[in-house]
N, CA, C and O atoms as a CHARMM CRD file, in Angstrom:
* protein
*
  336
    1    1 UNK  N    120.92900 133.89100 200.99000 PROA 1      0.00000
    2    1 UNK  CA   119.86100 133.21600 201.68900 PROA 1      0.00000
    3    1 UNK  C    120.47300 132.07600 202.50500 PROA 1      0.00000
    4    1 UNK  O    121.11300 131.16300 201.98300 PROA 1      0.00000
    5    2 UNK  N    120.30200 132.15200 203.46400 PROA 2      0.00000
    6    2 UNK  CA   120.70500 131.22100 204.77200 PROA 2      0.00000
    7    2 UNK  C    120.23700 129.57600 204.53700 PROA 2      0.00000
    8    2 UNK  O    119.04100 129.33300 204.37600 PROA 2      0.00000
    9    3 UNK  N    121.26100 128.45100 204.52800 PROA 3      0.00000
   10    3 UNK  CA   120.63700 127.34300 204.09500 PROA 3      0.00000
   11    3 UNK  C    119.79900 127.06500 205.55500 PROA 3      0.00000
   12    3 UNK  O    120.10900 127.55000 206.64300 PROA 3      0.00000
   13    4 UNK  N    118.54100 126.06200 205.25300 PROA 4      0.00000
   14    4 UNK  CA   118.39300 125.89100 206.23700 PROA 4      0.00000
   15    4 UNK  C    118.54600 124.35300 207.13700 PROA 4      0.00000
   16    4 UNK  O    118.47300 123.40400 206.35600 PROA 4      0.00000
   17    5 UNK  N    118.68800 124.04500 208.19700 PROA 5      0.00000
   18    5 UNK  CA   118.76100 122.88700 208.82500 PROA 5      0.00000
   19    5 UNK  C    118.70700 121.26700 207.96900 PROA 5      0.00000
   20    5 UNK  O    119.61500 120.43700 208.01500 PROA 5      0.00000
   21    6 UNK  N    117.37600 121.10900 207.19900 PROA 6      0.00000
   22    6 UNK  CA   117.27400 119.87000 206.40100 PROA 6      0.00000
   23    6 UNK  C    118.00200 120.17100 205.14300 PROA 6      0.00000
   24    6 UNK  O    118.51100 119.29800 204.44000 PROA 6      0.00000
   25    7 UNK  N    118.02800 121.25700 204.92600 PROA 7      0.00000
   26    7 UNK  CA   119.06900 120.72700 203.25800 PROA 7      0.00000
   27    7 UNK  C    120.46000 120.93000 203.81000 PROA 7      0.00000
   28    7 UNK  O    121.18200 121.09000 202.82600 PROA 7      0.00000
   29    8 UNK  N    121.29300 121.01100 205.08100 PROA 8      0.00000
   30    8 UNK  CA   122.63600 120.66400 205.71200 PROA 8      0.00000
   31    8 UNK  C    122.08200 119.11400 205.64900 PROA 8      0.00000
   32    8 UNK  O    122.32200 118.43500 204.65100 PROA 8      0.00000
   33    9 UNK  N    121.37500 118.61400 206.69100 PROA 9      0.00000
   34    9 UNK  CA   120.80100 117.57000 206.34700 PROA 9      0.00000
   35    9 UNK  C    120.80700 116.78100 205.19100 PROA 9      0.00000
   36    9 UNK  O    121.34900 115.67600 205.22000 PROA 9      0.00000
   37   10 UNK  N    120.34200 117.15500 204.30400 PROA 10     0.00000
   38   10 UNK  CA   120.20300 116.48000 203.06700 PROA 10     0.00000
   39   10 UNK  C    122.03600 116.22300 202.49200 PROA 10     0.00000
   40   10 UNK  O    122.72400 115.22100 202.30200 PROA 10     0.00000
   41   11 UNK  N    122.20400 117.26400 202.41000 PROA 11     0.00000
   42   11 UNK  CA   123.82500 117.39700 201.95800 PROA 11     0.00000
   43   11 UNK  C    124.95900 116.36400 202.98200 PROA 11     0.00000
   44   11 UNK  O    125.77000 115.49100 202.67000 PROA 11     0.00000
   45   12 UNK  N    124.54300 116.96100 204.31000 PROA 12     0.00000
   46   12 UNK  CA   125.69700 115.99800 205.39000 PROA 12     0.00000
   47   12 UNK  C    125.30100 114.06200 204.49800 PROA 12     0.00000
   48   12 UNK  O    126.13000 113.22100 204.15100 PROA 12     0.00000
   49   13 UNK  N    123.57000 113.99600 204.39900 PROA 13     0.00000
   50   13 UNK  CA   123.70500 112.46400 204.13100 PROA 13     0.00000
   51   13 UNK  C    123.93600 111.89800 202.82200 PROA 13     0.00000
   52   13 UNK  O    123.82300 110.67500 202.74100 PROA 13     0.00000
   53   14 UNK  N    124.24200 112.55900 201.76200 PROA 14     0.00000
   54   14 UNK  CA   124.42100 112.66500 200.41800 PROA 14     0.00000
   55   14 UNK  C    126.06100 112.06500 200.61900 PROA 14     0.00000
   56   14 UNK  O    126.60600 111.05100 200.18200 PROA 14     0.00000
   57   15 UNK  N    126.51200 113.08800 201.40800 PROA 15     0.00000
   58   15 UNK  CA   128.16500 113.00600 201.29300 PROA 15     0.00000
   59   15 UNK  C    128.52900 111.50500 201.69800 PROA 15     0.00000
   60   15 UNK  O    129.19500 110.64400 201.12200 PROA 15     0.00000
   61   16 UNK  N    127.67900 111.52600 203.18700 PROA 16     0.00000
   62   16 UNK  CA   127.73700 110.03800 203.67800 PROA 16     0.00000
   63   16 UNK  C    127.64100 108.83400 203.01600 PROA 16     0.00000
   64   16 UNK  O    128.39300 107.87300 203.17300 PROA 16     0.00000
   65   17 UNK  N    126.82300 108.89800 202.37100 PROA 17     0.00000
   66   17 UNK  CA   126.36600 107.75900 200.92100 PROA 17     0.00000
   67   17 UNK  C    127.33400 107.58000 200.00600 PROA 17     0.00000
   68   17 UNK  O    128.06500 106.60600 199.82300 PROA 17     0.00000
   69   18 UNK  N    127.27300 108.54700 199.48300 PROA 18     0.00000
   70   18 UNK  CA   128.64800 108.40300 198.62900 PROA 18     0.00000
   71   18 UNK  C    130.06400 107.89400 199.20100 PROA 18     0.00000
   72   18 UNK  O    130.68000 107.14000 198.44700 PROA 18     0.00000
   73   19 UNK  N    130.66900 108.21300 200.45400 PROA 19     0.00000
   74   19 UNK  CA   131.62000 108.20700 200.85700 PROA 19     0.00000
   75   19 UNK  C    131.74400 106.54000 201.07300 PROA 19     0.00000
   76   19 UNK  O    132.69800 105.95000 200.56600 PROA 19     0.00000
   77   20 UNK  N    130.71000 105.80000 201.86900 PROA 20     0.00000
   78   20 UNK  CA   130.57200 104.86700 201.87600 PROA 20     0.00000
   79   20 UNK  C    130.45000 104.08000 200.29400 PROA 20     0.00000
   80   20 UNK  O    131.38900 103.28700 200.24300 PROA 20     0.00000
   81   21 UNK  N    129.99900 104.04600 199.57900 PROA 21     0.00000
   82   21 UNK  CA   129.92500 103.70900 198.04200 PROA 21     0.00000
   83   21 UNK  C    131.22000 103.70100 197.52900 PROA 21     0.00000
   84   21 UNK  O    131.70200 102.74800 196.91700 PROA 21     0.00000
   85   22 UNK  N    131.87800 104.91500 197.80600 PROA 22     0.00000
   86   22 UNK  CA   133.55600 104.43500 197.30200 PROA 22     0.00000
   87   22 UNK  C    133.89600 103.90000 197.99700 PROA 22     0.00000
   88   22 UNK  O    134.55200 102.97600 197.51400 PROA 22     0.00000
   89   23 UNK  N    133.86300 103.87300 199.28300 PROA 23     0.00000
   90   23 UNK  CA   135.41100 102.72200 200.36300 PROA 23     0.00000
   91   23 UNK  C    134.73800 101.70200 199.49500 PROA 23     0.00000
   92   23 UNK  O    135.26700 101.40000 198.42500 PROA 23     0.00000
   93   24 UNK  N    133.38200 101.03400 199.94900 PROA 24     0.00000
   94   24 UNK  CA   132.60700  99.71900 199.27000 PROA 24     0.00000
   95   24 UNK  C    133.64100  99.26800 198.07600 PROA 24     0.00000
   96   24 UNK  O    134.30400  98.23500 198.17500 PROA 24     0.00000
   97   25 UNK  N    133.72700 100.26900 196.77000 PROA 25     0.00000
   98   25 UNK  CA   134.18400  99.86500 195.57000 PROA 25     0.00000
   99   25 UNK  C    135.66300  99.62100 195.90300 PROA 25     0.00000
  100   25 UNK  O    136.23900  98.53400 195.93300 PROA 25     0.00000
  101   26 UNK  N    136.20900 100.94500 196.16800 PROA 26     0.00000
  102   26 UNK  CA   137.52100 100.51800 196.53900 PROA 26     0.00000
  103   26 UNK  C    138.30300  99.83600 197.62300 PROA 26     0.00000
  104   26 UNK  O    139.52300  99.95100 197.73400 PROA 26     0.00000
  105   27 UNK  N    137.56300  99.14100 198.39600 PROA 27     0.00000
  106   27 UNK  CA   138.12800  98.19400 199.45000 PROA 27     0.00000
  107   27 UNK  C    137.47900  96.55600 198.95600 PROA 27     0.00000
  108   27 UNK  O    137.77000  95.57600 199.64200 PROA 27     0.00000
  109   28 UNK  N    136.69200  96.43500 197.85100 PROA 28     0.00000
  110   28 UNK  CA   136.53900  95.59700 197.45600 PROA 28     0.00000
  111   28 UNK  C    137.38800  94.10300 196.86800 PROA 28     0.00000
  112   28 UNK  O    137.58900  93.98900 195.65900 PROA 28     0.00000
  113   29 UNK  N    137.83900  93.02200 197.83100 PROA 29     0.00000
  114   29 UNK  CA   138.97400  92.16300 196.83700 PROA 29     0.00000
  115   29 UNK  C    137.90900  90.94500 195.98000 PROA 29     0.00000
  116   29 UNK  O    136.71600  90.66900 196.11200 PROA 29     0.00000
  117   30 UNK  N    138.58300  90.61700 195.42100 PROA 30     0.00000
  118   30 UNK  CA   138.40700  89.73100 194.20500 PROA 30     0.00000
  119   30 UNK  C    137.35300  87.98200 195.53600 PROA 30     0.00000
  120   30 UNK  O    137.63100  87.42600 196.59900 PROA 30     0.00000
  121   31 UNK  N    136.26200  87.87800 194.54000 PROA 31     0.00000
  122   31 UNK  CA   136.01500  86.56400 195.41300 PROA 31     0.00000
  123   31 UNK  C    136.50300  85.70300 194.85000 PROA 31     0.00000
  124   31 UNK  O    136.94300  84.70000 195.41300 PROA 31     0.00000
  125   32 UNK  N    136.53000  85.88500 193.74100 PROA 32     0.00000
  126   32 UNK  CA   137.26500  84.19200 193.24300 PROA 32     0.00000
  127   32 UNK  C    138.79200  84.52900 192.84200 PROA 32     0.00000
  128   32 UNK  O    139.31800  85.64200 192.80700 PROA 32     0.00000
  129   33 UNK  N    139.40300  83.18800 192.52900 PROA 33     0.00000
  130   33 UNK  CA   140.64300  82.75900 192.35300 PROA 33     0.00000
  131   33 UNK  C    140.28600  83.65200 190.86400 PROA 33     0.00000
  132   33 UNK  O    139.25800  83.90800 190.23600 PROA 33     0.00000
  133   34 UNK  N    141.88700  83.98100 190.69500 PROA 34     0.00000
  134   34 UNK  CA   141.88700  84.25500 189.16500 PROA 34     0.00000
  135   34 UNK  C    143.01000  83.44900 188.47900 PROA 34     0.00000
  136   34 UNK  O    144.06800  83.22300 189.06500 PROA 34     0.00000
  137   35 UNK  N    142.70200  82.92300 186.93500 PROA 35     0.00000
  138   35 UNK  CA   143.68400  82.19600 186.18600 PROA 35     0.00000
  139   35 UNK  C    144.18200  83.61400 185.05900 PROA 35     0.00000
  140   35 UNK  O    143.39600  84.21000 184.32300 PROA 35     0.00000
  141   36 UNK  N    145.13400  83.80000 185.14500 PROA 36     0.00000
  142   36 UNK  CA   145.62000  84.70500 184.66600 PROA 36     0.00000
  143   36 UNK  C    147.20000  83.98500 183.20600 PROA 36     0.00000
  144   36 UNK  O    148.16300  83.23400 183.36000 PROA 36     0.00000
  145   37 UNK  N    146.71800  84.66100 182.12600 PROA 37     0.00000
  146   37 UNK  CA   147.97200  84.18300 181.13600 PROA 37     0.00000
  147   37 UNK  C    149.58200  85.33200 180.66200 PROA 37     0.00000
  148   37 UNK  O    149.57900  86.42300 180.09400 PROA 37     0.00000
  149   38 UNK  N    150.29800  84.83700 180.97600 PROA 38     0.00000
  150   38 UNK  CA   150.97800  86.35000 180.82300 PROA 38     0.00000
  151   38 UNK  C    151.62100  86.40000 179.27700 PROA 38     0.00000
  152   38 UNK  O    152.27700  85.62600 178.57900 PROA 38     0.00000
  153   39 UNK  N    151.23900  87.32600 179.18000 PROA 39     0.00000
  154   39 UNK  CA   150.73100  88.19200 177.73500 PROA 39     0.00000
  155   39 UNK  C    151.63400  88.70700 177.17300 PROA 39     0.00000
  156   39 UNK  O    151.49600  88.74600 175.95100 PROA 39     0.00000
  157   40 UNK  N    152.96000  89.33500 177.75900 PROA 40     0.00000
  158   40 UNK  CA   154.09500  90.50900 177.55600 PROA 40     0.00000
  159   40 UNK  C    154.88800  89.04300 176.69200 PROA 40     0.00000
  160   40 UNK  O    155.13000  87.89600 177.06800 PROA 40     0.00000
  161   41 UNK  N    155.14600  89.89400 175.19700 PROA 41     0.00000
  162   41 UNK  CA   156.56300  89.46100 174.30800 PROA 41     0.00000
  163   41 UNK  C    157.92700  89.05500 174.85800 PROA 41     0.00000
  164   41 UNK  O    158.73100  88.22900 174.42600 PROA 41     0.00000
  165   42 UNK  N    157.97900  89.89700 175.98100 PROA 42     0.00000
  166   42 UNK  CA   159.40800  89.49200 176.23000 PROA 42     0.00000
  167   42 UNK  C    159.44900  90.10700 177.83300 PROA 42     0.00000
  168   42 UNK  O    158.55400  89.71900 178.58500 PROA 42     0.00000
  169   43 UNK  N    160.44300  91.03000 178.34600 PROA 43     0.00000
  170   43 UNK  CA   160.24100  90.80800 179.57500 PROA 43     0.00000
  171   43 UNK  C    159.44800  91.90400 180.30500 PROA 43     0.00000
  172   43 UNK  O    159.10600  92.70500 179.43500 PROA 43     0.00000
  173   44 UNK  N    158.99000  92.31300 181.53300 PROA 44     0.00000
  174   44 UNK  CA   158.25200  92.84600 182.48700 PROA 44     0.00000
  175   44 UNK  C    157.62300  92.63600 183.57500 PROA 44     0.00000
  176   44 UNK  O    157.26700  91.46800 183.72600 PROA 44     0.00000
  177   45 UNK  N    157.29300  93.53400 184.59300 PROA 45     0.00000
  178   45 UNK  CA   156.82500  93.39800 185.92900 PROA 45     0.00000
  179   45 UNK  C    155.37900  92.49900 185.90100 PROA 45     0.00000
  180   45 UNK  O    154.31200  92.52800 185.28900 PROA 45     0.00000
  181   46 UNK  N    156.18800  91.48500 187.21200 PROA 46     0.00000
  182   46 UNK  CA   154.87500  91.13700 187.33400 PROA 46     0.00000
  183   46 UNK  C    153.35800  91.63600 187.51100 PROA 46     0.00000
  184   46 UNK  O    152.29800  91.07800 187.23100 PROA 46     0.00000
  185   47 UNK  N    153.66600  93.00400 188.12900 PROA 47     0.00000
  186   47 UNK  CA   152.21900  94.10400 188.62100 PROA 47     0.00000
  187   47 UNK  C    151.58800  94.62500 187.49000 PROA 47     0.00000
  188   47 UNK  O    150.36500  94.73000 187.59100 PROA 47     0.00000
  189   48 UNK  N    152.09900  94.98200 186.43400 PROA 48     0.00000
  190   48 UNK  CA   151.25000  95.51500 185.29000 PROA 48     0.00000
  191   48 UNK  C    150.65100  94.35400 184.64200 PROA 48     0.00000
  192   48 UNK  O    150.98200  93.26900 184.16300 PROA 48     0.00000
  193   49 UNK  N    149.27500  95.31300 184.91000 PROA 49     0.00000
  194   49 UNK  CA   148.27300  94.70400 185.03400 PROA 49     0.00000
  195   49 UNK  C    148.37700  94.39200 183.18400 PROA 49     0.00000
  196   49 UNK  O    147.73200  93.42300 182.78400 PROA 49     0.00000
  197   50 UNK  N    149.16500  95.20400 182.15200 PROA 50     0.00000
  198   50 UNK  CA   149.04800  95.08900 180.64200 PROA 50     0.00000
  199   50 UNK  C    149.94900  93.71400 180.46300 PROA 50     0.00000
  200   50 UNK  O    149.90800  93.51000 179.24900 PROA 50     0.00000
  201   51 UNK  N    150.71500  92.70600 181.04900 PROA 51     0.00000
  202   51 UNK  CA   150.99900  91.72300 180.68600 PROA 51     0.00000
  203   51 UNK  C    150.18400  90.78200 180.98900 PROA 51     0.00000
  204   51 UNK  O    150.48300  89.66000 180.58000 PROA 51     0.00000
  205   52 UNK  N    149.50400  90.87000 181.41800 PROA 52     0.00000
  206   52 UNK  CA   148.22300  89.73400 181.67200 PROA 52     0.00000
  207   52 UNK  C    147.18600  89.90400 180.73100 PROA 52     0.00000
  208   52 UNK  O    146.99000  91.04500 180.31400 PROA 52     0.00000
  209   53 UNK  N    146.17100  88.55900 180.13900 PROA 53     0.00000
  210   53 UNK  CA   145.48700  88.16100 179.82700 PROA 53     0.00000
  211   53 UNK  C    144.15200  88.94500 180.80600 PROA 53     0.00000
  212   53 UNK  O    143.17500  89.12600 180.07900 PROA 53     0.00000
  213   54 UNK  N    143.98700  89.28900 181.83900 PROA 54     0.00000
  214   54 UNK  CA   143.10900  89.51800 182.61600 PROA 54     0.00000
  215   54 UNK  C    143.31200  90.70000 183.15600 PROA 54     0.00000
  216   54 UNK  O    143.18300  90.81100 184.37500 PROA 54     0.00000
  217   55 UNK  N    143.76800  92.12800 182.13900 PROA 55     0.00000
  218   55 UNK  CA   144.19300  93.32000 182.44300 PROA 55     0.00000
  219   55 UNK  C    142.77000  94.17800 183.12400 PROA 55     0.00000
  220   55 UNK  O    141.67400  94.22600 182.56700 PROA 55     0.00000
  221   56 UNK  N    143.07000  94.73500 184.28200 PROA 56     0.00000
  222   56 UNK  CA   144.19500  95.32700 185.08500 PROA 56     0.00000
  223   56 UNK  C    144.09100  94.52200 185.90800 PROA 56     0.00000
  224   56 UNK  O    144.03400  95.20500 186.93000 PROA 56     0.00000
  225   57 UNK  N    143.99400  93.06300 186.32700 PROA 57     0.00000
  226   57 UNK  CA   144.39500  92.45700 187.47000 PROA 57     0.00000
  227   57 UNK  C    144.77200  91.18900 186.83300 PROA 57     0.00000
  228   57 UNK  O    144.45700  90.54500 185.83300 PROA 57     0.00000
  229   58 UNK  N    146.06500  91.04300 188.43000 PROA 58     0.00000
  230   58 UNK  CA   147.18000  90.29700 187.87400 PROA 58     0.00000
  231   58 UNK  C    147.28700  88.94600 189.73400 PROA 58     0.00000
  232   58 UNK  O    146.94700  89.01200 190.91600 PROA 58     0.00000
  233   59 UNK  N    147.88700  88.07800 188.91500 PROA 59     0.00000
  234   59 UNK  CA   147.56400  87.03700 190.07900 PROA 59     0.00000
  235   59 UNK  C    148.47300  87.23900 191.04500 PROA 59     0.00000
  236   59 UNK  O    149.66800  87.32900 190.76500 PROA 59     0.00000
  237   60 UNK  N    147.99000  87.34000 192.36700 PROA 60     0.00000
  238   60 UNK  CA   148.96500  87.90600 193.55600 PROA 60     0.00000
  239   60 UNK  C    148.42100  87.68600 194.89800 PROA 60     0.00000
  240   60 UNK  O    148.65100  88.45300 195.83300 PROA 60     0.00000
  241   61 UNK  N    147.52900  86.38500 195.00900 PROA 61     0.00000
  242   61 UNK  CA   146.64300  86.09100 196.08700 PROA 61     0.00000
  243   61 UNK  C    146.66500  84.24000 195.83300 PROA 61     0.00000
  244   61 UNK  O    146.85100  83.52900 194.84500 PROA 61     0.00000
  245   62 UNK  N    146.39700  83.99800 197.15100 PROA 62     0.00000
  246   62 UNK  CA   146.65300  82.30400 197.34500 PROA 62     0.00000
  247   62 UNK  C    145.65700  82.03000 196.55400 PROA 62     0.00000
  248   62 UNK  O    144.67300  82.75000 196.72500 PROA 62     0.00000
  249   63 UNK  N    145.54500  80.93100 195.43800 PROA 63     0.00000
  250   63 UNK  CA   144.64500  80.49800 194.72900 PROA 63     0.00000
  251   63 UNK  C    144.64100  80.63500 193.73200 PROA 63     0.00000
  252   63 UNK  O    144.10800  79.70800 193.12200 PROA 63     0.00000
  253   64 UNK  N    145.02700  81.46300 193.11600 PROA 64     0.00000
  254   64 UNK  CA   145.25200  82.81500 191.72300 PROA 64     0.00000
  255   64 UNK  C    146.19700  81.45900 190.98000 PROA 64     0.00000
  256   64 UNK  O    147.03200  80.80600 191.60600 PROA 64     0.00000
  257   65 UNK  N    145.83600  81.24000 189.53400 PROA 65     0.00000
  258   65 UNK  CA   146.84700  80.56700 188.88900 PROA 65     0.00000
  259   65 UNK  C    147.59900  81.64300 187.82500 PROA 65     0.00000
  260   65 UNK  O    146.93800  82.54500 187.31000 PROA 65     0.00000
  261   66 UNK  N    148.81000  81.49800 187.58500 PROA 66     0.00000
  262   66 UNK  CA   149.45200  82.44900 186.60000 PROA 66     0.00000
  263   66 UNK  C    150.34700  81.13000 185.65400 PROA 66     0.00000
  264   66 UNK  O    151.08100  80.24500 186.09500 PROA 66     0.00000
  265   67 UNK  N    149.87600  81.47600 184.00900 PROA 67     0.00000
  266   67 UNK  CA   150.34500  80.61400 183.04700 PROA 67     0.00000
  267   67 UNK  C    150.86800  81.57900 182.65100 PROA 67     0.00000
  268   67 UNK  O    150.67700  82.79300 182.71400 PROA 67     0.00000
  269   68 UNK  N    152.07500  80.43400 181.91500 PROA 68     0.00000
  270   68 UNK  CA   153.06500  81.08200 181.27000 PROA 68     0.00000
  271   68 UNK  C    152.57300  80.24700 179.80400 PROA 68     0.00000
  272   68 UNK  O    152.06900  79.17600 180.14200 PROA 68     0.00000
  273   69 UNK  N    152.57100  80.36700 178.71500 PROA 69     0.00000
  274   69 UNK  CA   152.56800  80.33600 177.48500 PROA 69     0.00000
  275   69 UNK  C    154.01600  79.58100 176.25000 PROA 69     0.00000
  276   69 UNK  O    154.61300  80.37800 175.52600 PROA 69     0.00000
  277   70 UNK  N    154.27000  78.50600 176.21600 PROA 70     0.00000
  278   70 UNK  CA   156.03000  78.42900 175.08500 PROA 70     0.00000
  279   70 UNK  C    156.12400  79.65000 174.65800 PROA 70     0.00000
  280   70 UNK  O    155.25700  80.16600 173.95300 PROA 70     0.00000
  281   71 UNK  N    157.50000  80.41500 175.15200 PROA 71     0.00000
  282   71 UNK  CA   157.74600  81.64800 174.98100 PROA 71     0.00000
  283   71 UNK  C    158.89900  81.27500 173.32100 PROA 71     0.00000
  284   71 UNK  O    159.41600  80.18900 173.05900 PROA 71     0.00000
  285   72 UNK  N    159.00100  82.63500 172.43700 PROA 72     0.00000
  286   72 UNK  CA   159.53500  82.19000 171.65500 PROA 72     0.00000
  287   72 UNK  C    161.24700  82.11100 172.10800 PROA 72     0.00000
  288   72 UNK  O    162.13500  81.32100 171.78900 PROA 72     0.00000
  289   73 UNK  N    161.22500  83.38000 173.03800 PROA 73     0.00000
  290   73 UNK  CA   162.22700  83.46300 173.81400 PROA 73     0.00000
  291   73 UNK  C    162.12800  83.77500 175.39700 PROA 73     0.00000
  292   73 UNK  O    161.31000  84.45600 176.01600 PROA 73     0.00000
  293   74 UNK  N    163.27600  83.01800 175.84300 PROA 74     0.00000
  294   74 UNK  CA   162.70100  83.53300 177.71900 PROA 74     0.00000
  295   74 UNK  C    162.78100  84.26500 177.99900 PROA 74     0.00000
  296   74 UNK  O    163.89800  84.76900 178.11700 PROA 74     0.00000
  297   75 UNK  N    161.70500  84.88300 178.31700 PROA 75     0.00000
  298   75 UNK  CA   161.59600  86.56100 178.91700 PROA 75     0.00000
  299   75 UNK  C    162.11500  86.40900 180.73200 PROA 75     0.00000
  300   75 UNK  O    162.35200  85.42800 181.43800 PROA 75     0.00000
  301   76 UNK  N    162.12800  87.75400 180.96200 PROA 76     0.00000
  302   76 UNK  CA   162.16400  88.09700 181.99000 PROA 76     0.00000
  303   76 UNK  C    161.58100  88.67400 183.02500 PROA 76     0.00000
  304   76 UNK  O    161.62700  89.90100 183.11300 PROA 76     0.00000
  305   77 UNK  N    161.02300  88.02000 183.85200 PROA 77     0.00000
  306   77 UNK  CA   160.01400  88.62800 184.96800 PROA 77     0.00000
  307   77 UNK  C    160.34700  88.82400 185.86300 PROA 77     0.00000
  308   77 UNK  O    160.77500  87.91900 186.57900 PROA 77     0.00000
  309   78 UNK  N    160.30300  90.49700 186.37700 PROA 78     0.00000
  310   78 UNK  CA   160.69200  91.21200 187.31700 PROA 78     0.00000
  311   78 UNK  C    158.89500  90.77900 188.87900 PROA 78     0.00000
  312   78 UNK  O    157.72600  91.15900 188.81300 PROA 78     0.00000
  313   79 UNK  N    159.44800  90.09900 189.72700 PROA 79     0.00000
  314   79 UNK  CA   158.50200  89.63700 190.65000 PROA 79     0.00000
  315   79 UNK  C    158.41800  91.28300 191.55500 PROA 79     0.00000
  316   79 UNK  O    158.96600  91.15400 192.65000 PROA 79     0.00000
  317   80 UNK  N    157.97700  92.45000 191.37300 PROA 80     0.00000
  318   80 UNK  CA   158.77400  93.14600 192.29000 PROA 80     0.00000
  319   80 UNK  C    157.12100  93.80100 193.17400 PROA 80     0.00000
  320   80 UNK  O    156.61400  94.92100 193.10300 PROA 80     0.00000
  321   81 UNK  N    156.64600  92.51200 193.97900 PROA 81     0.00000
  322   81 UNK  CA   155.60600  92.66300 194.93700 PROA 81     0.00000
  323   81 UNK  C    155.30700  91.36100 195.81300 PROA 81     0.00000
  324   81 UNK  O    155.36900  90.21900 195.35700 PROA 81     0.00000
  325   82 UNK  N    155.00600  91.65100 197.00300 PROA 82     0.00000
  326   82 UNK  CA   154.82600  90.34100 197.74500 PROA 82     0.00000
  327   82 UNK  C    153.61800  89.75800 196.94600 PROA 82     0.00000
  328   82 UNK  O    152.51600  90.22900 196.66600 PROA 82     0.00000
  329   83 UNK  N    154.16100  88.68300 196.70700 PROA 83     0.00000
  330   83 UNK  CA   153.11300  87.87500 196.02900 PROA 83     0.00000
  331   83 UNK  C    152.80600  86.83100 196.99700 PROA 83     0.00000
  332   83 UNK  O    153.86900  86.40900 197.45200 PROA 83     0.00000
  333   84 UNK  N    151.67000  86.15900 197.57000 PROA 84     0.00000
  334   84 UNK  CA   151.38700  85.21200 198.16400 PROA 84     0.00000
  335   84 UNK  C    150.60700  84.26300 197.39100 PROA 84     0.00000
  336   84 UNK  O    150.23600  83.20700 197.90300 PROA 84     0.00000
C-alpha cells in the first residue's frame, strides 16, 4: 500500500524534531563555572571524566576551578588537552 503524501509528511517532520533535539543536547556547553576535586589515588589524565569529583565532566573552560586535595603521594597528571 502506497504511503501517502501527509504521513511522508508526518515522518519527514518527526525526523526533523528529533534531529534538532539531539544537536540541542549535544551541542549544549555547561552555563556555569564548574569546581571540580580530583579524585584519582595516584596518577591520570586530566580528561577522564572518573578522576573528578564531578564525573563525567572535568574542568577545561575559563572559570572552571580544579582542586587538588593533600595527596598522600604526588601523583601525576597527564594535562593531555587544551585546557583554557
Amino acid at each position: 500500500m502506497p504511503v501517502s503524501t501527509f504521513g511522508r509528511l508526518r515522518i519527514s517532520r518527526s525526523l526533523a524534531c528529533g534531529a534538532l533535539a539531539a544537536a540541542a543536547i549535544f551541542s549544549a556547553r555547561r552555563a556555569c563555572a564548574l569546581d571540580a576535586t580530583w579524585t584519582a589515588s595516584g596518577a591520570g589524565n586530566w580528561v577522564d571524566g572518573v578522576n573528578w569529583s564531578t564525573n563525567p565532566l572535568v574542568p577545561d573552560s575559563a572559570g572552571d576551578t580544579a582542586l587538588f586535595p593533600t595527596p598522600t603521594a604526588a601523583p601525576i597528571i597527564n594535562i593531555d588537552a587544551s585546557i583554557t
